[in-house]
Short mmCIF file of C-alpha atoms in Angstrom, two decimals:
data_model
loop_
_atom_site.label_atom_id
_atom_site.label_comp_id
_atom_site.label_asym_id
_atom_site.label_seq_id
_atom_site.Cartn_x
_atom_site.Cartn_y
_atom_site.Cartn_z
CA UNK A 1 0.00 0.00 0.00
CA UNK A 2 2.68 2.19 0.86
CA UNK A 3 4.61 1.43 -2.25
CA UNK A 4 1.52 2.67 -4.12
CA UNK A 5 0.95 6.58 -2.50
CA UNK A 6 4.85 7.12 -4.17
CA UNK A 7 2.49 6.76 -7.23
CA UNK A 8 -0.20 9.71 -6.04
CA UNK A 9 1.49 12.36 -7.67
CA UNK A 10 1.97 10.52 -11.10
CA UNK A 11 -1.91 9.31 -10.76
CA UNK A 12 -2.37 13.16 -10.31
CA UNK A 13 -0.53 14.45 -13.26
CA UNK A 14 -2.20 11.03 -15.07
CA UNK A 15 -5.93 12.15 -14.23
CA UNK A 16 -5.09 16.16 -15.01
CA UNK A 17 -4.32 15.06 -18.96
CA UNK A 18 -7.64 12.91 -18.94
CA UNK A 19 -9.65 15.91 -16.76
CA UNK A 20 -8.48 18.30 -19.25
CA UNK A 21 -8.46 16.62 -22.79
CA UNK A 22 -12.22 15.39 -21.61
CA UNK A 23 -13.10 19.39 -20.88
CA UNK A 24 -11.78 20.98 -23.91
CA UNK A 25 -13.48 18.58 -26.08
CA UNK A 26 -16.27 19.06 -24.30
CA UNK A 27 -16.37 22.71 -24.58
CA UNK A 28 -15.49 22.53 -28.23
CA UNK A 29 -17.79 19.76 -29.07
CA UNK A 30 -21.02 21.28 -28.06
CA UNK A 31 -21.01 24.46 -29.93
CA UNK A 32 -19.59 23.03 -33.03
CA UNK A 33 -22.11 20.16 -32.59
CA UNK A 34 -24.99 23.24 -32.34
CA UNK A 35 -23.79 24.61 -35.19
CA UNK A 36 -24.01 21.09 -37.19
CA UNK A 37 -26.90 20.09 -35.56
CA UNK A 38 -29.19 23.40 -36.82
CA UNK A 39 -27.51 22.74 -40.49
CA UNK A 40 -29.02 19.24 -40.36
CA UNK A 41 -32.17 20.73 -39.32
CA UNK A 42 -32.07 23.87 -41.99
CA UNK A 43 -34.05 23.48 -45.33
CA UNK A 44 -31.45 24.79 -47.29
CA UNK A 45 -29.51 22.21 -48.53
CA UNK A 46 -26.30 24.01 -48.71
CA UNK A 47 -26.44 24.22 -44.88
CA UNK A 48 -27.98 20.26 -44.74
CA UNK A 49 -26.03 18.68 -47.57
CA UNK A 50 -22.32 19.45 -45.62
CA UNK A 51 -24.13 18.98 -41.82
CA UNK A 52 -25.17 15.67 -43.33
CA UNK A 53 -22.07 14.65 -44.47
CA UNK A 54 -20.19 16.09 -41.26
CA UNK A 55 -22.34 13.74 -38.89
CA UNK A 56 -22.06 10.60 -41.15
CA UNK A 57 -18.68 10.89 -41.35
CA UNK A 58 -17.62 11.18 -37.78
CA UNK A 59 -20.29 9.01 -36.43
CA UNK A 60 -19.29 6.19 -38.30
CA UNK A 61 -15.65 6.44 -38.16
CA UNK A 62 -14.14 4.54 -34.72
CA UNK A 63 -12.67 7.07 -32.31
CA UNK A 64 -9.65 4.94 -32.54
CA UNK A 65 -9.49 5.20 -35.99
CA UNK A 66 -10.14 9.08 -35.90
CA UNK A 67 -7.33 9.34 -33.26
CA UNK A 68 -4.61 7.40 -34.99
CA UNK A 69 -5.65 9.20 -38.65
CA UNK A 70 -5.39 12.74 -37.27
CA UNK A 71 -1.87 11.16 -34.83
CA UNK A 72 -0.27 9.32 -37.81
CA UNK A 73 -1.78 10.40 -41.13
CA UNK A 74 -2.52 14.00 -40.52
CA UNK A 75 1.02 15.26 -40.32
CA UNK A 76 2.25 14.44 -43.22
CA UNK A 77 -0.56 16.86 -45.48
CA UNK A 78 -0.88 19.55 -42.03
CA UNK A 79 1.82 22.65 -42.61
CA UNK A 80 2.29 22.37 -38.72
CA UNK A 81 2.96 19.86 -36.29
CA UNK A 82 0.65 17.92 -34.63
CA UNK A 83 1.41 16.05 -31.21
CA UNK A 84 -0.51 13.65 -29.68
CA UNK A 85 -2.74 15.97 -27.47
CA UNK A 86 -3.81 17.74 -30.63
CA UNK A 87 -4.46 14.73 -32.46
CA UNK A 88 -6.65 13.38 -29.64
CA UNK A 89 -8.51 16.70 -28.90
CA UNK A 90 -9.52 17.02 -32.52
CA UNK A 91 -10.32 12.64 -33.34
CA UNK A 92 -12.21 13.36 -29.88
CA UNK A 93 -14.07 16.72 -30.56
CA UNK A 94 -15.17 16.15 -34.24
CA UNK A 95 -16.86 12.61 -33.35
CA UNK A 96 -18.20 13.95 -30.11
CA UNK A 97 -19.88 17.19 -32.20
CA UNK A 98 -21.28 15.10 -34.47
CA UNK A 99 -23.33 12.99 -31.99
CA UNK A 100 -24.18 16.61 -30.00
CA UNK A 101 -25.37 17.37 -33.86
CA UNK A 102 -27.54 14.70 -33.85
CA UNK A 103 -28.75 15.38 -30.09
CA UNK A 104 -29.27 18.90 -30.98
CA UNK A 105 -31.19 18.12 -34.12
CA UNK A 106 -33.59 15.78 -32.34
CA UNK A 107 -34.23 18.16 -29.49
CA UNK A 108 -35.23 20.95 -32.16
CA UNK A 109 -37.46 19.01 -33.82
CA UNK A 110 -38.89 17.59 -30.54
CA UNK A 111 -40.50 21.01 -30.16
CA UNK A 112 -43.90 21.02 -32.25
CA UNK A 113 -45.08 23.20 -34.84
CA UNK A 114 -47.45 25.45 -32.68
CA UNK A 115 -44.17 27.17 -30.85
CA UNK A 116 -42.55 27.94 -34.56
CA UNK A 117 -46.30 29.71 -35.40
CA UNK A 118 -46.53 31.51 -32.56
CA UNK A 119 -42.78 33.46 -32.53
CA UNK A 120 -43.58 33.70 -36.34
CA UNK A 121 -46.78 35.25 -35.65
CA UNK A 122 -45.15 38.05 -33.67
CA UNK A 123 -42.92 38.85 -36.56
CA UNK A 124 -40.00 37.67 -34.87
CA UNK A 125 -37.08 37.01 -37.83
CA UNK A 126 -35.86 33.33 -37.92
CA UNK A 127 -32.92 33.92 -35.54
CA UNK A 128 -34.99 35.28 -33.22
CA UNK A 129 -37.41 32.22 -33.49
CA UNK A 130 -34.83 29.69 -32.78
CA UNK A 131 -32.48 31.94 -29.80
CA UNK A 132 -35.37 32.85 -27.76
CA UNK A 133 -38.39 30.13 -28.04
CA UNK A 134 -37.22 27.66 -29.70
CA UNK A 135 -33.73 26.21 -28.36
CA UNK A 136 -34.26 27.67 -24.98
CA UNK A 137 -37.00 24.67 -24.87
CA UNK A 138 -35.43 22.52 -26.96
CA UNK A 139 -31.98 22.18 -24.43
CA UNK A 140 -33.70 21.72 -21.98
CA UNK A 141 -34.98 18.39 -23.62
CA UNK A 142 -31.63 17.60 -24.24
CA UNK A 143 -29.71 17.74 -21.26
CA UNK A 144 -30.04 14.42 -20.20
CA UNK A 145 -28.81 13.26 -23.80
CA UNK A 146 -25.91 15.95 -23.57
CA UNK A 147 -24.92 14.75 -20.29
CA UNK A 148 -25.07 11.00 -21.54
CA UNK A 149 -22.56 11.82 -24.44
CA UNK A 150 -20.45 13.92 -21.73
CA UNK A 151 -19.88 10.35 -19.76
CA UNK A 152 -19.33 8.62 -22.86
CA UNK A 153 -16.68 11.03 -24.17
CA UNK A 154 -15.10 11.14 -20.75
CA UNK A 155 -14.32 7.07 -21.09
CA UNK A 156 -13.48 7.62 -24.80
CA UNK A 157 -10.44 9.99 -23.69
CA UNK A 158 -8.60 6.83 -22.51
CA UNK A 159 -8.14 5.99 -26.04
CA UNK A 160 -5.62 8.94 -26.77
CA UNK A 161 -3.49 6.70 -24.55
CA UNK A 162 -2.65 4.49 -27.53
CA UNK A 163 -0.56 7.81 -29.26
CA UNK A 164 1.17 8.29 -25.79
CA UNK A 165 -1.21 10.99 -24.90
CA UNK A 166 0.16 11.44 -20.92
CA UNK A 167 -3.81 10.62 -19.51
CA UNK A 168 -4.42 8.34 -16.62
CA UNK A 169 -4.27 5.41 -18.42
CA UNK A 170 -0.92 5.86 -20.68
CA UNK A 171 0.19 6.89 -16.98
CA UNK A 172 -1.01 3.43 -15.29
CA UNK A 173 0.76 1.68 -18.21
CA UNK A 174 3.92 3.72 -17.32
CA UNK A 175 3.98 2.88 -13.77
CA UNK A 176 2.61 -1.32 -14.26
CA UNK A 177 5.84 -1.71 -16.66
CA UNK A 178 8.20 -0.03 -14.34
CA UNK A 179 7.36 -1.49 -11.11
CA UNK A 180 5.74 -4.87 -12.70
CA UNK A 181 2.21 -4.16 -10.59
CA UNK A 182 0.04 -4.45 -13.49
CA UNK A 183 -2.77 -5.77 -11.21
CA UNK A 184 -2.43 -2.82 -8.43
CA UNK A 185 -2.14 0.01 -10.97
CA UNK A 186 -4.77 -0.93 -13.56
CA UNK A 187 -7.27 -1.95 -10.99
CA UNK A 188 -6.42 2.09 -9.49
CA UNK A 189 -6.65 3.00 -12.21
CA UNK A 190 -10.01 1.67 -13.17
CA UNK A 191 -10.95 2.59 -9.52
CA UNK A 192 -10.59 6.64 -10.26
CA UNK A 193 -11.95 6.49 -13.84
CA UNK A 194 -15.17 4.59 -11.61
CA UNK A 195 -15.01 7.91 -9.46
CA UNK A 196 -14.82 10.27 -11.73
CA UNK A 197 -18.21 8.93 -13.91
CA UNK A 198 -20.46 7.19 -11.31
CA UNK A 199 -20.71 10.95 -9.91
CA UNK A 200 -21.30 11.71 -12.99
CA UNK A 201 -24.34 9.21 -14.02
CA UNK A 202 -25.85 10.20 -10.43
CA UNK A 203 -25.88 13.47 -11.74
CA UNK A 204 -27.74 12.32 -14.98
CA UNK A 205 -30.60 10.35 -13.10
CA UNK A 206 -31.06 13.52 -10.68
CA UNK A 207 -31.29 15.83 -13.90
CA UNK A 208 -33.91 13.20 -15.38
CA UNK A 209 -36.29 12.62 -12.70
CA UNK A 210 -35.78 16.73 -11.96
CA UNK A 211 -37.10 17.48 -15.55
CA UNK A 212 -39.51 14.89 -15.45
CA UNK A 213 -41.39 16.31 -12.11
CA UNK A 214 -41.00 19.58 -14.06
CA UNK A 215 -43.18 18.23 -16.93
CA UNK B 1 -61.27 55.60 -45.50
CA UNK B 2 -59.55 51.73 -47.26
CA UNK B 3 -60.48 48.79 -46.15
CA UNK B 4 -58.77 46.66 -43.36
CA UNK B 5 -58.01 43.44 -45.51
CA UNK B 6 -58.68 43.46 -49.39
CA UNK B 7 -58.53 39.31 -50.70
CA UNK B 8 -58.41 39.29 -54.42
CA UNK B 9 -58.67 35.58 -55.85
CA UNK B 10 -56.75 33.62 -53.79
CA UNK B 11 -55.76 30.24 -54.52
CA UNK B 12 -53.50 27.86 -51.87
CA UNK B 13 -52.69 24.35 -52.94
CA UNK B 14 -50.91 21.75 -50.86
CA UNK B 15 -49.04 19.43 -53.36
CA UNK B 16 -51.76 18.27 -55.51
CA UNK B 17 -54.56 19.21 -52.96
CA UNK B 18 -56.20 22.91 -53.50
CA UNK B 19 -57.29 24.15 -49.86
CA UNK B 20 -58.68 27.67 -51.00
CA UNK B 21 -59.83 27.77 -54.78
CA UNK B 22 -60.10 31.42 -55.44
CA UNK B 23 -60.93 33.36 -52.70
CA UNK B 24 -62.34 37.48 -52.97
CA UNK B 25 -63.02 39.18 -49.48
CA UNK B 26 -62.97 42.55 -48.28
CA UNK B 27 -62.53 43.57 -44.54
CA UNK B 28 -63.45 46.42 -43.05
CA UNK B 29 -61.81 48.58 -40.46
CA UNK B 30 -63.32 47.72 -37.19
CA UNK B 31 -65.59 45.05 -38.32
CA UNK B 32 -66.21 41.21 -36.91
CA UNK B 33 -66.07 38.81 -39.92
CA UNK B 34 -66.54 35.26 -38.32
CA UNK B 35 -65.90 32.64 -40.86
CA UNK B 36 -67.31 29.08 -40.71
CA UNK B 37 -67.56 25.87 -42.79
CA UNK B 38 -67.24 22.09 -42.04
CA UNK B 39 -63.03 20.68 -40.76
CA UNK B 40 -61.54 20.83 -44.43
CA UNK B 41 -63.12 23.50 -46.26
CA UNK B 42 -60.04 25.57 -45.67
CA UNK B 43 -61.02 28.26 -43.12
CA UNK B 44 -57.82 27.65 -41.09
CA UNK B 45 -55.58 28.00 -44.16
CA UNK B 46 -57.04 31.11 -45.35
CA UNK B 47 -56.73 32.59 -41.77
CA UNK B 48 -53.24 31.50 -42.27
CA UNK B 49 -52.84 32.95 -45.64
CA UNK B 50 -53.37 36.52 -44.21
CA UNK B 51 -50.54 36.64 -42.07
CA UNK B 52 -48.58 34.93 -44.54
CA UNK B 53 -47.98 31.71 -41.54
CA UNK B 54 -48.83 30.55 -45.18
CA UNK B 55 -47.54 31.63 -48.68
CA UNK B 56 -51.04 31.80 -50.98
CA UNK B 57 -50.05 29.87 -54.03
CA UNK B 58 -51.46 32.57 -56.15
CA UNK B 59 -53.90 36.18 -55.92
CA UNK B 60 -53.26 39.03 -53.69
CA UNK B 61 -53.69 40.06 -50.19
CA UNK B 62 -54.04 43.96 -49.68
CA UNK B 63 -53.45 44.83 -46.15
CA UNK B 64 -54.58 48.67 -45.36
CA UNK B 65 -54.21 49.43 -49.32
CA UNK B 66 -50.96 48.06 -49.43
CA UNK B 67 -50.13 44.77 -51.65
CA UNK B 68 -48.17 42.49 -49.85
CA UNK B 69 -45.26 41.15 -51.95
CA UNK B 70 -43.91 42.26 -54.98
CA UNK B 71 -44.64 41.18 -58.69
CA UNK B 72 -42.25 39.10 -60.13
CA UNK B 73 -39.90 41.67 -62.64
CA UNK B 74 -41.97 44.31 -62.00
CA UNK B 75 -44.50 43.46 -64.24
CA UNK B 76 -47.89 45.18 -61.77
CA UNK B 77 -49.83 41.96 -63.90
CA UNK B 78 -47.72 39.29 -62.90
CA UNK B 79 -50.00 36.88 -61.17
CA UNK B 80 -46.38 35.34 -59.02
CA UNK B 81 -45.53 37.44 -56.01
CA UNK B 82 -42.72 37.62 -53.97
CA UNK B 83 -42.59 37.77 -50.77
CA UNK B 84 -39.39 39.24 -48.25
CA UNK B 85 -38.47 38.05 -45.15
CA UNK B 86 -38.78 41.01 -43.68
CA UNK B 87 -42.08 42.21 -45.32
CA UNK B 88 -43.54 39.47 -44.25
CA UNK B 89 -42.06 39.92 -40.87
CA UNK B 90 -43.83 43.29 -40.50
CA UNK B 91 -47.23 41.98 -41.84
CA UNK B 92 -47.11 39.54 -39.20
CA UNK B 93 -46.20 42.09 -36.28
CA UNK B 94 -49.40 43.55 -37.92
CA UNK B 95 -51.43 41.15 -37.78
CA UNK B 96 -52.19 39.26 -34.59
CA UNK B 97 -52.85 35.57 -34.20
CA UNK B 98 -55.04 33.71 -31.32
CA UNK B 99 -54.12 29.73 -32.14
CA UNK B 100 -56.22 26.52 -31.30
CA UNK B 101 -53.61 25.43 -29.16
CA UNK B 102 -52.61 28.54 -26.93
CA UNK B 103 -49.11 28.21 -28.35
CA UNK B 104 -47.87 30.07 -25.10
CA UNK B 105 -44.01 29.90 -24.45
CA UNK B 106 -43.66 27.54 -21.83
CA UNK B 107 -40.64 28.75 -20.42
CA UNK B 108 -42.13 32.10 -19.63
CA UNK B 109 -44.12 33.68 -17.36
CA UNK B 110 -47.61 35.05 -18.12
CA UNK B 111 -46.07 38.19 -18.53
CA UNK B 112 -42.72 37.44 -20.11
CA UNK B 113 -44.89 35.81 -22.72
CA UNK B 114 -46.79 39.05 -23.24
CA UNK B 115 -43.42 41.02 -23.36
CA UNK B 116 -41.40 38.81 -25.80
CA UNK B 117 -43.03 40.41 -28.97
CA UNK B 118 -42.65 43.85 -27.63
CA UNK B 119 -39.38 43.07 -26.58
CA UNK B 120 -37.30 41.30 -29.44
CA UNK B 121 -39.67 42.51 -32.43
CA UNK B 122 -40.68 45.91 -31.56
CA UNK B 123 -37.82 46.77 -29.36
CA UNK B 124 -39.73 48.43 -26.18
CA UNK B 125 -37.60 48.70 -23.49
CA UNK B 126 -38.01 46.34 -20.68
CA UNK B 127 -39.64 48.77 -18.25
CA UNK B 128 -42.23 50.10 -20.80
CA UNK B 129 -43.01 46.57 -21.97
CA UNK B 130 -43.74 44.88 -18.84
CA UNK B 131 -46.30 47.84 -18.21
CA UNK B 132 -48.13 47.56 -21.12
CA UNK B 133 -47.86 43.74 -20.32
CA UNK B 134 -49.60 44.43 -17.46
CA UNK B 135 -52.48 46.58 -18.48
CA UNK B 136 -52.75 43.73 -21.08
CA UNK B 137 -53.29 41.27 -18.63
CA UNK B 138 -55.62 43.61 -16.40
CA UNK B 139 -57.59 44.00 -19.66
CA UNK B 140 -58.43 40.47 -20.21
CA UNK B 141 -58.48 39.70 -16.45
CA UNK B 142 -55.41 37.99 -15.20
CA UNK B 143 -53.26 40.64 -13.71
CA UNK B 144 -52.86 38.10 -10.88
CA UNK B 145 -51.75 35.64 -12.97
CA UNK B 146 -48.62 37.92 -14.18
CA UNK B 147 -46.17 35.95 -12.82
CA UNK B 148 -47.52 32.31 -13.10
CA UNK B 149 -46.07 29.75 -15.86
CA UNK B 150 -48.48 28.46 -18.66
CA UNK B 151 -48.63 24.93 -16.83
CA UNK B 152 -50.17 26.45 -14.12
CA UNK B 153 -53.27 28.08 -15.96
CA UNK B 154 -56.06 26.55 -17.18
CA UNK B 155 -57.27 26.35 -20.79
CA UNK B 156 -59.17 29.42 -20.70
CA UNK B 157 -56.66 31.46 -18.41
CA UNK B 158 -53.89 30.39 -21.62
CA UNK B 159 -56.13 31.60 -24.05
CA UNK B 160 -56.64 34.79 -22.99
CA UNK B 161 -52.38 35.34 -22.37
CA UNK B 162 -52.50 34.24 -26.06
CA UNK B 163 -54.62 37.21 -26.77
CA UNK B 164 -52.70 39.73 -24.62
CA UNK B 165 -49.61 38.66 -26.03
CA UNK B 166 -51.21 39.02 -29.60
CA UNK B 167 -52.51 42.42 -28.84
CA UNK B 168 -49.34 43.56 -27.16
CA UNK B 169 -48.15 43.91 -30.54
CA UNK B 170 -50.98 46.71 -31.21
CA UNK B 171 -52.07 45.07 -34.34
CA UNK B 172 -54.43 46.15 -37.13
CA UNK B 173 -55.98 42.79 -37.40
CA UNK B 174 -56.14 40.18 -35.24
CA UNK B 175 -57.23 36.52 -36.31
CA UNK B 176 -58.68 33.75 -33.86
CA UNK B 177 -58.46 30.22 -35.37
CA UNK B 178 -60.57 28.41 -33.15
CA UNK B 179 -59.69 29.45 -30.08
CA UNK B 180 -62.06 27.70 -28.23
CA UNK B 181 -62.20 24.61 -29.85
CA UNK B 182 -59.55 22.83 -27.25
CA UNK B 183 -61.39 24.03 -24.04
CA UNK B 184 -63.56 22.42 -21.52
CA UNK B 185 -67.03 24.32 -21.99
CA UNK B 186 -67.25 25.84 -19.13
CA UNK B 187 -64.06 27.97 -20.05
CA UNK B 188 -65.15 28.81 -23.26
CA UNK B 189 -67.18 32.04 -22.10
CA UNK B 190 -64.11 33.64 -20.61
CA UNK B 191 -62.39 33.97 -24.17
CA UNK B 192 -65.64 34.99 -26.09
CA UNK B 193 -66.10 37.53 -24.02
CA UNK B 194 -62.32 38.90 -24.31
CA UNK B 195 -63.11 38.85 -28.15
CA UNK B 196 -66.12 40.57 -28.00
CA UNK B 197 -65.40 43.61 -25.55
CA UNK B 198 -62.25 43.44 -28.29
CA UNK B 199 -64.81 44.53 -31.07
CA UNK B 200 -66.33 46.55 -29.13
CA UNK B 201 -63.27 49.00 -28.79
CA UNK B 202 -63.58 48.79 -32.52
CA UNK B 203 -60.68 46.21 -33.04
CA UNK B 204 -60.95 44.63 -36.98
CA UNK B 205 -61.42 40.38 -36.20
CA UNK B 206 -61.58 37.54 -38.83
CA UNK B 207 -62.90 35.05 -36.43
CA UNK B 208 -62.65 31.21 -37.21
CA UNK B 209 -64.91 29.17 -35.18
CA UNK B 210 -67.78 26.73 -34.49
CA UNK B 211 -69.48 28.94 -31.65
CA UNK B 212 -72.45 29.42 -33.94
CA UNK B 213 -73.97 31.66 -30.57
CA UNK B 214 -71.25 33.66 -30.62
CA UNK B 215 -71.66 34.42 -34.30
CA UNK B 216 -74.74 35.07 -34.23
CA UNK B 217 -74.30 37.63 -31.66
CA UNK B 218 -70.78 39.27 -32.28
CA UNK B 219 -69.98 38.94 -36.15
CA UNK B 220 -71.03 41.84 -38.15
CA UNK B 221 -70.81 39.11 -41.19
CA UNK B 222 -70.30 35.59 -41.31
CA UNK B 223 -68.96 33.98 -44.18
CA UNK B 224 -69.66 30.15 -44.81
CA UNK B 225 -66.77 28.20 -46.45
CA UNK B 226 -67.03 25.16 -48.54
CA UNK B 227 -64.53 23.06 -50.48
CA UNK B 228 -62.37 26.60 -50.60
CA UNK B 229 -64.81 28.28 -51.60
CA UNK B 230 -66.94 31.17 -50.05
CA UNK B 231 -70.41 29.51 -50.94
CA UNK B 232 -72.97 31.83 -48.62
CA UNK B 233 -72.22 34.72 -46.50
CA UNK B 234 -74.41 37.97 -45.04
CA UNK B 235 -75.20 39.01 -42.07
CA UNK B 236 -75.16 36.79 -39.25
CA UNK B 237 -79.09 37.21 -38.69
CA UNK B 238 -79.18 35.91 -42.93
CA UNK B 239 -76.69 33.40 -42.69
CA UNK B 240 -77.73 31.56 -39.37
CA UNK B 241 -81.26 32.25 -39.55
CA UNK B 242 -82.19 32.16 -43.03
CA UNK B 243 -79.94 30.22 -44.99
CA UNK B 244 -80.24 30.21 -48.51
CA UNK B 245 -78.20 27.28 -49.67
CA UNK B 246 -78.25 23.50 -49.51
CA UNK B 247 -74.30 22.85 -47.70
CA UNK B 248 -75.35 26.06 -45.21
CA UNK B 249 -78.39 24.44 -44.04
CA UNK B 250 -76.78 20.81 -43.69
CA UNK B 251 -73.80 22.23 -41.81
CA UNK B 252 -76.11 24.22 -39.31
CA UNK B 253 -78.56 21.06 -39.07
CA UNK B 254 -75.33 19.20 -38.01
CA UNK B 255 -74.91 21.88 -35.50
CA UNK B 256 -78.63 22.18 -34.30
CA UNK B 257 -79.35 18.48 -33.57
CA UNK B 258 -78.94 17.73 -30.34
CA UNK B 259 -80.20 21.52 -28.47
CA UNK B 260 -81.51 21.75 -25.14
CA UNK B 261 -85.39 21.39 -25.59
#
């Protein structure tokens, strides 16, 4: 046991790459994946056509995939240089936007016909519309699917571990090979990703039942 | 002085399917014009057509006067209009709109939903918004309700938001399509009589609706619609009471057959 707090400050600096790989993706993800998601929606099929094509093409490609493409293939057509934290961020953000697309898409059309009339009726321009009766509604509906794709890009940040990303897990690797505790450090390992989303799905059960008493 | 609403034959088809088959209708300033007909002869579409909600497939729509929508290569003859975002914007800000449904923003108050228009479209200030908000709300009696969500009003209470928010807008026209189809009966007096003391300040109404009472008592002409077409219309006291035509007296029959003795 003792052996294993030595390791505390390596876990730390382990958990800090997956805390903040997980929250800039996160925070680029979702507006990107509003901005896709109301191109899906639009009529115009110069805004659909590319949304459409967006979301097909990162939903369907493997994270892994995305990661090692942008890690290994990427660099060689980019004019700069990419290391593996910018690799991973952008494999993790464009798949993650794409399913917030699709999230955002469903919760605008979740919100029925009547709502559209109405701001129309007042003369309110299209913008105004969606930014104050629409989406206001509409994310509302969605937070428990936004929140869902928040755990599951959390757990997908371990994968930037395969292009030596420093996250918790490349870290547990680091310490099982030099020590030869494979079963201590994974299992820790697997204990604090545990901690970090079981918080986390709490929170998403509170958040349902919470909407669904406000309904 | 011009009229309110001029409708010069207006056609709207949906796909193959022709809702309103050449429709003429003049409204005046300050008068009632309830419109009825059986559930497809296209009453609710050509209450829609007026504030452009939607886009007639041909004719013209005068509103004070002023065609709505430009002729295609500005040829005055052209019988294809078209229509601007922003035109149509303003006709709408115009023209108010009671809906079926309520339609109130559910994630506003009473009062925020009676702002919002004011607000965003006209661009009141806050302060002078929320007052005439208020007086809106005293008007069609729920200035205790300013602060309560839509969820926690009933049918009737919702309604009658609908129309304060509508009005809020200070519209030329305002256009109920039926608004009190989708409440319990005994909340269905509560609107009408919103709408009426409305005509009585003189506000111009195009009224959709199966309240046959009501017409009969508030409509300063009701026109009967039938297959898109306007196939009897008069004066309430003609229409109702002295039909002249076979589809009039059916639909009122329909209406009539189960009265109190």
């Amino acid at each position: 046991m003792n052996e294993l707090l030595r390791y505390v400050p390596v876990f730390a600096e382990g958990l800090w790459g997956t805390v903040r790989i997980a929250m800039v993706c996160l925070c680029a993800s979702l507006p990107l994946g509003l901005i896709v998601g109301m191109g899906r929606y639009s009529r115009k099929w110069h805004w659909a056509g590319p949304a459409r094509i967006y979301v097909e093409v990162f939903r369907n490609t493997p994270v892994l995939v995305l990661i090692m493409w942008f890690f290994f293939a990427f660099p060689t057509i980019a004019p700069f240089d990419v290391d593996a934290y910018t690799a991973a961020t952008l494999a993790l953000t464009l798949n993650s936007s794409a399913f917030f697309a699709e999230v955002f898409r469903a919760g605008i059309q979740s919100i029925g016909r009547g709502q559209w009339d109405a701001a129309k009726a007042l003369g309110m321009s299209y913008r105004w519309q969606m930014q104050r009766v629409i989406l206001p509604q509409a994310i509302k509906r969605m937070i428990p699917a936004i929140t869902n794709r928040w755990i599951e890009l959390f757990k997908l940040t371990s994968l930037a571990s395969v292009i030596a990303y420093p996250d918790l897990i490349h870290t547990a690797k680091l310490i099982a090979s030099a020590y030869f505790n494979p079963v201590q450090t994974f299992t820790i390992a697997a204990l604090i990703y545990f901690a970090m989303i079981y918080p986390m799905v709490r929170m998403l059960y509170f958040i349902e039942a919470k909407l669904k008493r406000g309904d | 002085m011009e009229d309110a609403i001029n409708i010069v034959k207006l056609h709207k088809s949906f796909g193959p399917l022709e809702v309103l088959k050449g429709i003429d209708l003049n409204v005046q300033r300050g008068e009632t014009v309830v419109i009825l007909g059986a559930s497809g002869s296209g009453k609710s579409t050509l209450l829609r057509c007026i504030n452009f909600l939607e886009i007639p497939t041909a004719g013209r729509i005068y509103l004070k006067g002023k065609l709505i929508g430009t002729p295609i290569n500005g040829d005055p003859n052209a019988s294809l209009l078209q229509y601007r975002d922003k035109e149509l914007q303003a006709v709408r800000t115009a023209v108010g709109m009671v809906f079926q449904h309520f339609n109130l923003f559910p994630h506003m108050t009473a009062l925020q939903n009676v702002m919002e228009g004011q607000v965003t479209v006209l661009g009141r200030k806050k302060a002078e918004a929320a007052e005439r908000g208020r007086n809106l709300l005293a008007k069609v009696g729920l200035a205790e309700k300013a602060d309560e969500y839509p969820a926690r009003l009933s049918g009737g209470q919702q309604q009658r938001v609908a129309i304060a928010r509508a009005l809020a807008m200070d519209p030329d026209v305002m256009l109920f399509d039926e608004v009190t189809s989708a409440l319990d009966p005994e909340l269905v007096g509560e609107v009408l009589r919103v709408m009426r003391s409305l005509r009585d300040d003189g506000m111009t109404m195009v009224i959709v609706t199966h309240e046959l009472g009501f017409a009969y008592h508030v409509a300063d002409r009701v026109i009967f619609l039938n297959q898109g077409e306007i196939y009897e219309a008069g004066p309430p006291a003609e229409v109702l009471g002295r039909p002249q035509r076979e589809k009039t007296i059916q639909f009122l029959n329909g209406h009539n057959q189960f009265r109190l003795p």
